[in-house]
Short mmCIF file of C-alpha atoms and ligand atoms in Angstrom, two decimals:
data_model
loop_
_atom_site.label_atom_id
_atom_site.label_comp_id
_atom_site.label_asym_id
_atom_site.label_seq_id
_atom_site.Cartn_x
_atom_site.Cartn_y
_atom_site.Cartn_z
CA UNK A 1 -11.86 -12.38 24.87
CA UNK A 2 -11.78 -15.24 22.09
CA UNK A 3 -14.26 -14.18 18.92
CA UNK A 4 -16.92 -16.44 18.74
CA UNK A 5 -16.58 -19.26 16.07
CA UNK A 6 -18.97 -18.65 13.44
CA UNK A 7 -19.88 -21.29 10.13
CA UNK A 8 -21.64 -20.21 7.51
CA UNK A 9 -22.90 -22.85 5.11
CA UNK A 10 -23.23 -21.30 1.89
CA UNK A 11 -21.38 -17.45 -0.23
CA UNK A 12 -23.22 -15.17 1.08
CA UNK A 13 -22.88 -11.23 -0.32
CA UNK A 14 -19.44 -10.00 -0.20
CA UNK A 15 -20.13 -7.02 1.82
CA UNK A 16 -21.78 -9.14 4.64
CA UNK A 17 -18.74 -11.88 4.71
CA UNK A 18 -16.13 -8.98 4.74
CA UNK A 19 -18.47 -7.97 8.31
CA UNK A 20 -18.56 -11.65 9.47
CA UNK A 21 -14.54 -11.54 9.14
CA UNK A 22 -14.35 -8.40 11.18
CA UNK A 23 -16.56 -9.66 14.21
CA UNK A 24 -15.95 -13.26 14.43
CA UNK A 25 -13.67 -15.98 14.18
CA UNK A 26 -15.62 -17.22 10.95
CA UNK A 27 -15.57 -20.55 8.62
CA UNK A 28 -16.87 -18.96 4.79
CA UNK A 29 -18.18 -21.42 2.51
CA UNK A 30 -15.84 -20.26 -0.97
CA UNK A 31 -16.62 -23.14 -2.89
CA UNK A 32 -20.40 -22.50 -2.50
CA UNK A 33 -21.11 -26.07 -2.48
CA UNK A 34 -23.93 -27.59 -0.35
CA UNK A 35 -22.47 -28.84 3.05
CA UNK A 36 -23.14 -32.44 3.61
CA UNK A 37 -24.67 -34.00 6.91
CA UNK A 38 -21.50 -34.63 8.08
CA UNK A 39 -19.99 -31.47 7.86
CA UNK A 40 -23.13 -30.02 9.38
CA UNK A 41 -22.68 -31.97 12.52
CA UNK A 42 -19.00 -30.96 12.40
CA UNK A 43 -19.96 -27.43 12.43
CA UNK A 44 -22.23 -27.83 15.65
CA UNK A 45 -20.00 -29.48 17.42
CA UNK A 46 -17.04 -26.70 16.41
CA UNK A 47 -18.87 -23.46 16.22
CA UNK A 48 -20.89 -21.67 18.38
CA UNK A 49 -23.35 -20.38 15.97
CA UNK A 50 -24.41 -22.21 12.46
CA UNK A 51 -25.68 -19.90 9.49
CA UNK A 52 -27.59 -21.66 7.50
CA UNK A 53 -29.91 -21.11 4.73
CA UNK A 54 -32.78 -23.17 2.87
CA UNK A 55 -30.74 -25.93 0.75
CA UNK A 56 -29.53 -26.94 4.10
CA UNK A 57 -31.88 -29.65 5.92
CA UNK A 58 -31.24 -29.57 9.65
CA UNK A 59 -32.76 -32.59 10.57
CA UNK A 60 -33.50 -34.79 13.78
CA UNK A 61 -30.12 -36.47 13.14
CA UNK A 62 -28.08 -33.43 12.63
CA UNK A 63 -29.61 -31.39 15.72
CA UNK A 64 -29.26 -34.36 18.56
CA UNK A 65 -25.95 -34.88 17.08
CA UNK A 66 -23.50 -35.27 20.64
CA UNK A 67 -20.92 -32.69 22.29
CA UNK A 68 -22.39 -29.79 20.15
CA UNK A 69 -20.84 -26.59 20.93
CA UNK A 70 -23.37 -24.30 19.07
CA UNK A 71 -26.29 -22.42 20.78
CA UNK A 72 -27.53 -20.72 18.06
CA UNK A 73 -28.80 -20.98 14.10
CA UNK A 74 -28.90 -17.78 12.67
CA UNK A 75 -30.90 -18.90 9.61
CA UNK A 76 -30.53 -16.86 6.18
CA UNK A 77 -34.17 -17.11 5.11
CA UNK A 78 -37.69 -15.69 6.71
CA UNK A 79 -38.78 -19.76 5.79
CA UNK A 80 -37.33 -21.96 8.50
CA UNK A 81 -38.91 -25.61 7.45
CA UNK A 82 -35.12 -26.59 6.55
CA UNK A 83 -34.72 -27.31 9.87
CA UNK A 84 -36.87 -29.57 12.79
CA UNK A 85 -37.97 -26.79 14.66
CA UNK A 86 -39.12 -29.30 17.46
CA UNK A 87 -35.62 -31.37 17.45
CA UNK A 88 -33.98 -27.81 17.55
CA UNK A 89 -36.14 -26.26 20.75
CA UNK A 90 -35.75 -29.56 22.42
CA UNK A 91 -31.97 -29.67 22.08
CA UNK A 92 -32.02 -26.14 23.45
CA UNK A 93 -30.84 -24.49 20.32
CA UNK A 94 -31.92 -20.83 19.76
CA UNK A 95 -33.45 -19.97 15.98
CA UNK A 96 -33.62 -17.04 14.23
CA UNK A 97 -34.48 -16.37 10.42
CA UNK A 98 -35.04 -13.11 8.72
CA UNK A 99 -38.40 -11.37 7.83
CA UNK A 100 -39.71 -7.99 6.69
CA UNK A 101 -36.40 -7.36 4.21
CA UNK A 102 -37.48 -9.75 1.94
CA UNK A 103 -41.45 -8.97 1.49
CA UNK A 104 -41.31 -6.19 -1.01
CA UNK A 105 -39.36 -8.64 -3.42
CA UNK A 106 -40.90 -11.99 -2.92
CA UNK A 107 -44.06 -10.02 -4.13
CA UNK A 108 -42.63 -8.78 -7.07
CA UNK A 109 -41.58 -12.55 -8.24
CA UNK A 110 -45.25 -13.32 -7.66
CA UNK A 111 -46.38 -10.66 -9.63
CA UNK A 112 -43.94 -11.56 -12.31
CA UNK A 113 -45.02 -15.20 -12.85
CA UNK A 114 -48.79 -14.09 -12.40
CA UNK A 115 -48.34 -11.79 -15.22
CA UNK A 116 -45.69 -14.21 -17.57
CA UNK A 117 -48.29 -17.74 -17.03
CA UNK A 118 -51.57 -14.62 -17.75
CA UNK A 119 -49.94 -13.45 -21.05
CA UNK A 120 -47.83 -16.69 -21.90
CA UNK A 121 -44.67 -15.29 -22.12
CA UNK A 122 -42.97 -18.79 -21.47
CA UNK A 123 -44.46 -19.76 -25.05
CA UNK A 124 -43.38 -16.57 -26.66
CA UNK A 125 -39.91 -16.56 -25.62
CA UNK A 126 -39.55 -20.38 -26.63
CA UNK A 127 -41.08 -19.06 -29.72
CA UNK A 128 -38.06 -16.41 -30.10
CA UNK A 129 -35.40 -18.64 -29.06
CA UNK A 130 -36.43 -21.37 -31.16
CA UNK A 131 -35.99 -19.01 -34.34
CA UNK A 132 -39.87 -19.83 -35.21
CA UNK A 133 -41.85 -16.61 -34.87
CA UNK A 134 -43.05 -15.54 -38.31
CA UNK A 135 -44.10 -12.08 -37.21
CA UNK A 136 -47.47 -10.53 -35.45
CA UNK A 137 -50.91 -11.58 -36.00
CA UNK A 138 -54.19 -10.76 -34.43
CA UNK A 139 -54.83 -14.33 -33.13
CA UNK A 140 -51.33 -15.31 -31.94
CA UNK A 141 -50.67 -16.32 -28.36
CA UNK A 142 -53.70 -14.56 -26.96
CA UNK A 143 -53.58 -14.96 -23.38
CA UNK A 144 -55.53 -13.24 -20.09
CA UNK A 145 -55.91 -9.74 -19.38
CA UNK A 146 -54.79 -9.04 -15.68
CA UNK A 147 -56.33 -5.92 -15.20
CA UNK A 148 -59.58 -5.94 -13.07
CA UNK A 149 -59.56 -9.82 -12.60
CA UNK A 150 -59.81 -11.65 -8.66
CA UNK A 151 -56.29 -12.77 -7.21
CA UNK A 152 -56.78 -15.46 -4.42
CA UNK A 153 -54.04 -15.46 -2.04
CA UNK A 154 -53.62 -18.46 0.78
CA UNK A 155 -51.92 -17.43 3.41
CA UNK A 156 -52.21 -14.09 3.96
CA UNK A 157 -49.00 -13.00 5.77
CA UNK A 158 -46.85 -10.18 4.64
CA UNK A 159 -45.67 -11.24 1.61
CA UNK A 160 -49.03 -12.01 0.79
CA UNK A 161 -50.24 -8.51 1.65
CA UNK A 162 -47.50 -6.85 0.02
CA UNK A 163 -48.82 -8.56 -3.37
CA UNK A 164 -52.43 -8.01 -2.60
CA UNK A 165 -51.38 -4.18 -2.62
CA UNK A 166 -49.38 -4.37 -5.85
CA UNK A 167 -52.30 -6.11 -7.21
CA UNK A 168 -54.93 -4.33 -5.98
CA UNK A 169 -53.25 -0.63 -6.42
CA UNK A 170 -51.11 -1.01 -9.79
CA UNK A 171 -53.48 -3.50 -11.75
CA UNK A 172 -57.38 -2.75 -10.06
CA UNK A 173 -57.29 -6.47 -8.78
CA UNK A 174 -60.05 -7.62 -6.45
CA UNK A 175 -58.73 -9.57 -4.01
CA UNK A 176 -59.92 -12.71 -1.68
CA UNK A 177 -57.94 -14.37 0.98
CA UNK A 178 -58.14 -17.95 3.03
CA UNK A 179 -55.96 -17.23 6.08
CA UNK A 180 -56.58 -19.38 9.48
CA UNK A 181 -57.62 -16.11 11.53
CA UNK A 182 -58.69 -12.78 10.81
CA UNK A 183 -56.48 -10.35 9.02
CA UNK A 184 -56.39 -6.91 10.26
CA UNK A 185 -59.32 -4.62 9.23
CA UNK A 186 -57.56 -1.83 7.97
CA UNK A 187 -55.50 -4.12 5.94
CA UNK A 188 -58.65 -5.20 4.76
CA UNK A 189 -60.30 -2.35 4.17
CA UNK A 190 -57.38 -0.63 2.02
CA UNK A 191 -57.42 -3.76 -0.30
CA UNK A 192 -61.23 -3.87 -0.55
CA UNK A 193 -60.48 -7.62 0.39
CA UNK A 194 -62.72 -10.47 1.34
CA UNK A 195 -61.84 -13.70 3.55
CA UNK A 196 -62.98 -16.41 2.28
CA UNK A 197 -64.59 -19.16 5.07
CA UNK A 198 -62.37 -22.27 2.62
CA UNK A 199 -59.96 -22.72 0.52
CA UNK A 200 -62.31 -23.98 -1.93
CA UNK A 201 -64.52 -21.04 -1.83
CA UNK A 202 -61.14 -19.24 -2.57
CA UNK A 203 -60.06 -21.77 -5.37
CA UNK A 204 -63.27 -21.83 -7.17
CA UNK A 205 -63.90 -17.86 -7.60
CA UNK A 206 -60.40 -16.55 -8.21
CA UNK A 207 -58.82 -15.84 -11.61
CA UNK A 208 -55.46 -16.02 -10.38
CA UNK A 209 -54.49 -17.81 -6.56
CA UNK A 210 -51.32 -17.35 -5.23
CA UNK A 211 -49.36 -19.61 -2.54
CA UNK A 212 -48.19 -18.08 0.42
CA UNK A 213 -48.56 -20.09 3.50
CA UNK A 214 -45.37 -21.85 5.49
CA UNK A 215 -44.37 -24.91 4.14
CA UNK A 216 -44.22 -28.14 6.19
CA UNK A 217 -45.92 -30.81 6.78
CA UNK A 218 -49.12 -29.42 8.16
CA UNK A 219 -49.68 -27.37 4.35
CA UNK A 220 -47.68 -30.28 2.23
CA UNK A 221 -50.06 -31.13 -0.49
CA UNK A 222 -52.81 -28.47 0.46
CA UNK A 223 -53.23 -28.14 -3.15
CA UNK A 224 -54.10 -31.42 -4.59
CA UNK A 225 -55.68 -33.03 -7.04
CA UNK A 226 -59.32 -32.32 -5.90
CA UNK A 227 -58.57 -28.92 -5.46
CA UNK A 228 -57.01 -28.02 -8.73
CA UNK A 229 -60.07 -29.85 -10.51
CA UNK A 230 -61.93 -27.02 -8.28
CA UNK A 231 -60.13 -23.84 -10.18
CA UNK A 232 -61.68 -22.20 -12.85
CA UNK A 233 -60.37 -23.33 -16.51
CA UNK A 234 -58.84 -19.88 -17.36
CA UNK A 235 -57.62 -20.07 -13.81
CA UNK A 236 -53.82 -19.43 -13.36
CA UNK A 237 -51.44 -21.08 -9.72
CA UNK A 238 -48.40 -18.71 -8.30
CA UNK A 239 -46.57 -20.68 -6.34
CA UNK A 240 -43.47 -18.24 -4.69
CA UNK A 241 -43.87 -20.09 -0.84
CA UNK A 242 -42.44 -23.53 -0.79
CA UNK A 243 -42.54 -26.52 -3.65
CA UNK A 244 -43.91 -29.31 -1.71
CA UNK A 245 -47.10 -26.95 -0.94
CA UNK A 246 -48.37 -28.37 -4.07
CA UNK A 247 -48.54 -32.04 -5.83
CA UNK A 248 -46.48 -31.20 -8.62
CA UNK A 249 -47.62 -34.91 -10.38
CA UNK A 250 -51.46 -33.52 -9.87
CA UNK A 251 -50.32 -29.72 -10.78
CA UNK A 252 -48.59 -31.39 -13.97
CA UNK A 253 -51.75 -33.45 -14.62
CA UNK A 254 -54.22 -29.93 -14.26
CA UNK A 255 -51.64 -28.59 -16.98
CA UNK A 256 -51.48 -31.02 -19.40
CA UNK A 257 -55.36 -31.65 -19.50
CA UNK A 258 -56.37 -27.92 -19.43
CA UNK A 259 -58.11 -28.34 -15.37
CA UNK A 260 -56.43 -24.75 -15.37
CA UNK A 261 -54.77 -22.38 -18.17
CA UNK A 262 -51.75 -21.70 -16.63
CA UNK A 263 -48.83 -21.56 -13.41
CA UNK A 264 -46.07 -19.89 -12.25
CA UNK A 265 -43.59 -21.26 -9.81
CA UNK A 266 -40.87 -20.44 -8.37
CA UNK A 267 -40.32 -23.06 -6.34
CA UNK A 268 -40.18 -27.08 -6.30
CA UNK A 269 -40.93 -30.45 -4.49
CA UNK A 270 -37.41 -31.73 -3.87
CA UNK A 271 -35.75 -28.22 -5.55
CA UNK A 272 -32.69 -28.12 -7.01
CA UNK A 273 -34.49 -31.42 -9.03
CA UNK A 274 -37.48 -30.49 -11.15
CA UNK A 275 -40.10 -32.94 -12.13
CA UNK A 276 -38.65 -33.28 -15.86
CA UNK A 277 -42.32 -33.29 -17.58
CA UNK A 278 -42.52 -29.55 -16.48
CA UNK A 279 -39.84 -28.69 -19.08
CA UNK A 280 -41.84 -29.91 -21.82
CA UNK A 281 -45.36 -27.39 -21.03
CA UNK A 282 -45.41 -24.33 -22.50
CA UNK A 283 -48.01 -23.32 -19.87
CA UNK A 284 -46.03 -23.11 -16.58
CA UNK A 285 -43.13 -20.23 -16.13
CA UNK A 286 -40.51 -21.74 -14.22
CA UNK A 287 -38.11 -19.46 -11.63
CA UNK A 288 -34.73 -20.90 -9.90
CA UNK A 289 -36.44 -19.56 -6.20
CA UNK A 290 -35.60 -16.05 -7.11
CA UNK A 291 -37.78 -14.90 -4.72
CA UNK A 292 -35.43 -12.76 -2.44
CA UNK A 293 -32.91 -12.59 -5.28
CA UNK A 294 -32.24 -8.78 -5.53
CA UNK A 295 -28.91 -7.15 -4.35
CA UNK A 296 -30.41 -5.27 -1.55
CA UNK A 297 -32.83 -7.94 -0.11
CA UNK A 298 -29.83 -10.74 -0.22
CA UNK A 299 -27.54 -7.99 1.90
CA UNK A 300 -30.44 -7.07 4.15
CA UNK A 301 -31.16 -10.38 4.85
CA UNK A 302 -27.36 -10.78 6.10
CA UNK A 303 -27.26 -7.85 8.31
CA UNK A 304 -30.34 -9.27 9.87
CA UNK A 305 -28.57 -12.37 10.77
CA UNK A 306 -25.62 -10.59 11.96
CA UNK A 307 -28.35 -8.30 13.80
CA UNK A 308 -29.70 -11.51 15.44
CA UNK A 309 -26.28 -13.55 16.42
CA UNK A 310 -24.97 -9.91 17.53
CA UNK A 311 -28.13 -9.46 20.30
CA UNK A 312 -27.27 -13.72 21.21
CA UNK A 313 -23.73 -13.01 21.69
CA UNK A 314 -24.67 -10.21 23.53
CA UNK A 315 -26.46 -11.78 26.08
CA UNK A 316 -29.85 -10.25 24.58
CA UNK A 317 -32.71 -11.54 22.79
CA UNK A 318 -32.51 -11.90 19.01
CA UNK A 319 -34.88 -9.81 17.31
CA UNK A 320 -36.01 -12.36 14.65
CA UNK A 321 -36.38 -15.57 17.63
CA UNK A 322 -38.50 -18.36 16.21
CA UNK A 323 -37.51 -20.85 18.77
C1 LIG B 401 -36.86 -17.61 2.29
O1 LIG B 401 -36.25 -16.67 2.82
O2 LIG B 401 -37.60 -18.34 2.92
C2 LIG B 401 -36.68 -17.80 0.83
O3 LIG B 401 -37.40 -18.84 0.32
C3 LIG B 401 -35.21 -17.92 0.47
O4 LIG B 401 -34.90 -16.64 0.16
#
């Protein structure tokens, strides 16, 4: 029986490819460079299963594009708003992304820009770099103890929950969440967490909030200008779940003008491009979506897709459906 014909749109971890090679009749991206909507079209109507990941948008176009061959979109991400969910389950195309393997280190990055924007470690590297620190003194980029202070998280999935431990366990943090229904009680109850009834309840009594609903357009914008001007002035914005969840003009705006002391972000409205005038703030730490960027998360989320195509082929459900 012929393999099945396999195209992945971006490297992926050696170890996974050299697996890919061995089970299917696969098309490796080498070059690494973003496929464009043409090719994408090419590859449904060639292969029977497209891998893609987030920098590829898998629009209306693309999906309804004629004589596709492909059934299935094993997507390399647990965040699937790349592609038009409703195009894709209306042209009868199977999804699949990858949760759970990535939780433990999408938290991490949260944790890491919490605590770089709370102790300004964006200004004190620029201060090393640029050759200008003169040595220590008592009052010198003072920032905000972590330790004991409310983290607000929105969303409250289990990336969310995974930093709400980390925060809660390792640094004492109280925490609050806004999530649309009602997180499990013994989740709750080992955080010592609240649920807030708003968002703005949330915004207005937290120290630190951090990001962590889907993106798309139902949460595009959800923080605003209104709601920033609701965040306390010492108040600090993690932002690890998708760019366009927050204006980045009003966000910008909030920095420049002191509505809040501080963000960390580690991801952007229209990423790889970065609103320029963030560059120039020395109160936002800025991450290239590192988020999942550790050896053994980027190889677990590969098996998972070979995991999920393998059950398809199979005649079985994937695991990781979304569609
Ligand atoms: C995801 O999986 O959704 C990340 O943003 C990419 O690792």
């Amino acid at each position: 029986m012929n393999k099945p014909k396999i195209v992945v749109t971006r490297k992926w971890p050696a170890e996974v490819e050299a697996q890919l090679k061995e089970l299917y009749d696969v098309q490796l991206n080498e070059s690494d460079i973003p496929m464009t909507a043409d090719e994408l079209k090419l590859a449904l109507q060639t292969a029977d299963a497209l891998l893609p990941t987030v920098t590829d948008v898998l629009n209306a176009d693309i999906l309804s594009v004629e004589n596709k061959r492909a059934k299935i979109i094993g997507n390399f991400g647990v965040g699937y708003n790349n592609i038009d969910i409703t195009s894709a389950k209306a042209q009868g195309l199977v999804v699949t992304n990858t949760p759970h393997v990535l939780t433990d280190c999408t938290a991490d990055i949260a944790m890491l820009l919490l605590l770089m924007s709370a102790r300004r470690a964006p200004e004190g590297e620029r201060l090393i770099l640029n050759q200008q620190w003169t040595g220590w003194t008592p009052t010198q980029l003072i920032g905000q103890k972590v330790t004991g202070k409310t983290l607000g998280l929105i969303g409250f999935g289990r990336i969310a929950q995974a930093m709400a431990k980390k925060a809660h366990h390792g640094f004492g943090m109280k925490i609050l969440c806004y999530a649309p229904s009602q997180p499990d009680a013994t989740i709750m109850s080992d955080l010592q967490a609240t649920r807030c009834e708003t968002v703005e309840e949330l915004l207005s009594e937290a120290n630190f909030v951090s990001l962590h609903c889907p993106g798309g357009s139902a949460t595009k914008h959800l923080i605003n200008e209104e709601r920033l001007k609701l965040m306390r002035s010492s108040a600090h914005l993690i932002n690890t779940a998708r760019g366009d969840v927050v204006d980045s003009k009003a966000l910008i705006k909030a920095l420049k003008e002191g509505w809040i002391a501080g963000a960390g972000l580690d991801v952007f409205e229209g990423e790889p491009a970065i609103d320029p005038e963030f560059l120039a703030l020395n109160n936002v730490a800025l991450l290239p979506h590192l988020g999942s960027a550790s050896d053994e998360t980027r190889i677990a989320m590969g098996n998972r897709v070979l995991a999920n195509i393998a059950a398809f082929f199979a005649g079985n459900e994937p695991g990781d459906r979304v569609v």
